[in-house]
Tab-separated table of C-alpha atoms in Angstrom:
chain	number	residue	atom	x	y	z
A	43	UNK	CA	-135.680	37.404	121.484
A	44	UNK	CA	-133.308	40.226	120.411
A	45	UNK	CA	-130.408	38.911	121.753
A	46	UNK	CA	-130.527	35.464	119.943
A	47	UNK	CA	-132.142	37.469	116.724
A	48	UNK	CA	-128.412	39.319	116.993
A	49	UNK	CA	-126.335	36.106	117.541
A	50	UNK	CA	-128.147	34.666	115.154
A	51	UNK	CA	-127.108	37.669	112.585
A	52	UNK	CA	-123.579	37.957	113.642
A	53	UNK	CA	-123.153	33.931	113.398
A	54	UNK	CA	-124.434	33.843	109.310
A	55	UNK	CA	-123.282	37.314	108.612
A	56	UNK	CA	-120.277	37.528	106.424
A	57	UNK	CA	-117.578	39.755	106.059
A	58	UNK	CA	-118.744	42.184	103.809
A	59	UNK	CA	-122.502	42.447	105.733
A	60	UNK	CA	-119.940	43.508	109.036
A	61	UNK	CA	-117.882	45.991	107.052
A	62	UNK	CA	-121.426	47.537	105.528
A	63	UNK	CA	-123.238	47.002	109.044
A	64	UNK	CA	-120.361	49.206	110.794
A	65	UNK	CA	-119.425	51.624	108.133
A	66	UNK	CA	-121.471	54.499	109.920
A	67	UNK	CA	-119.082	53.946	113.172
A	68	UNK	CA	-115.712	53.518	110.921
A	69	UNK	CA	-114.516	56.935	111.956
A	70	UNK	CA	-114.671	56.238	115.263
A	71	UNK	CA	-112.699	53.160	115.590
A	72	UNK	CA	-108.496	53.738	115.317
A	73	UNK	CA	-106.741	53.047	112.456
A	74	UNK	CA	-105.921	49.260	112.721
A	75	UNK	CA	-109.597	48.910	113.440
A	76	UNK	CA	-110.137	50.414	110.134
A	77	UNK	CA	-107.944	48.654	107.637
A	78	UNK	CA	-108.793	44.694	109.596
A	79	UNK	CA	-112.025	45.912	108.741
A	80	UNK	CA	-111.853	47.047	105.153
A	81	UNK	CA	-109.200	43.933	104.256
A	82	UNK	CA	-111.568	41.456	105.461
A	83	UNK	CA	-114.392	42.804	103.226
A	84	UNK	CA	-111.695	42.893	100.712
A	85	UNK	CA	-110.243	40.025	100.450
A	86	UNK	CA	-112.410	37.663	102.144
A	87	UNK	CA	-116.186	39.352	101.731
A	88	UNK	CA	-117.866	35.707	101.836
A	89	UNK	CA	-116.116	34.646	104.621
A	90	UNK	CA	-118.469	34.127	107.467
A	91	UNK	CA	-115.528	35.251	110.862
A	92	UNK	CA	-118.273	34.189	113.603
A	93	UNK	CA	-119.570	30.747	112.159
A	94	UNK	CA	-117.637	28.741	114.850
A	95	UNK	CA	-118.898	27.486	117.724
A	96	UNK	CA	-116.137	29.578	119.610
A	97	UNK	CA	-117.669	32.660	119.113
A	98	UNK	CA	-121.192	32.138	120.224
A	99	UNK	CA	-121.213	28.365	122.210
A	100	UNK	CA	-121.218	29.421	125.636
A	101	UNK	CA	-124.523	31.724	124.801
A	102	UNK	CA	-126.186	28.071	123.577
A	103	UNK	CA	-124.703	26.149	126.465
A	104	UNK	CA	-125.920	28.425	129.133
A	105	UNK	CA	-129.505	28.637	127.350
A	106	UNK	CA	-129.438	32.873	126.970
């Protein structure tokens, strides 16, 4: 029930929920990590990155 509760999230979440969701590990990530990060919330803060059926499809077609 977590698990799909999670791919569920990550599926509908858009860019700015990720960029909010991981600002308390930021630091921790390097640089490049960073600024991908904070662009994206930037410039495309609607934009929903794991909506496609590429990201999560082989989760739905082996029934996890």
């Amino acid at each position: 029930m977590a698990l799909q509760k999670a791919q569920l999230w990550l599926r509908e979440a858009n860019n700015q929920e990720i960029y909010d969701w991981l600002k308390p590990v930021l630091s921790q990530l390097g640089s490049s990590y960073r600024l991908r990060f904070h662009q994206n919330a930037n410039n495309k803060p609607l934009e929903k990155p794991y909506q496609s059926a590429y990201y999560w499809g082989a989760f739905y077609y082996t029934g996890i």
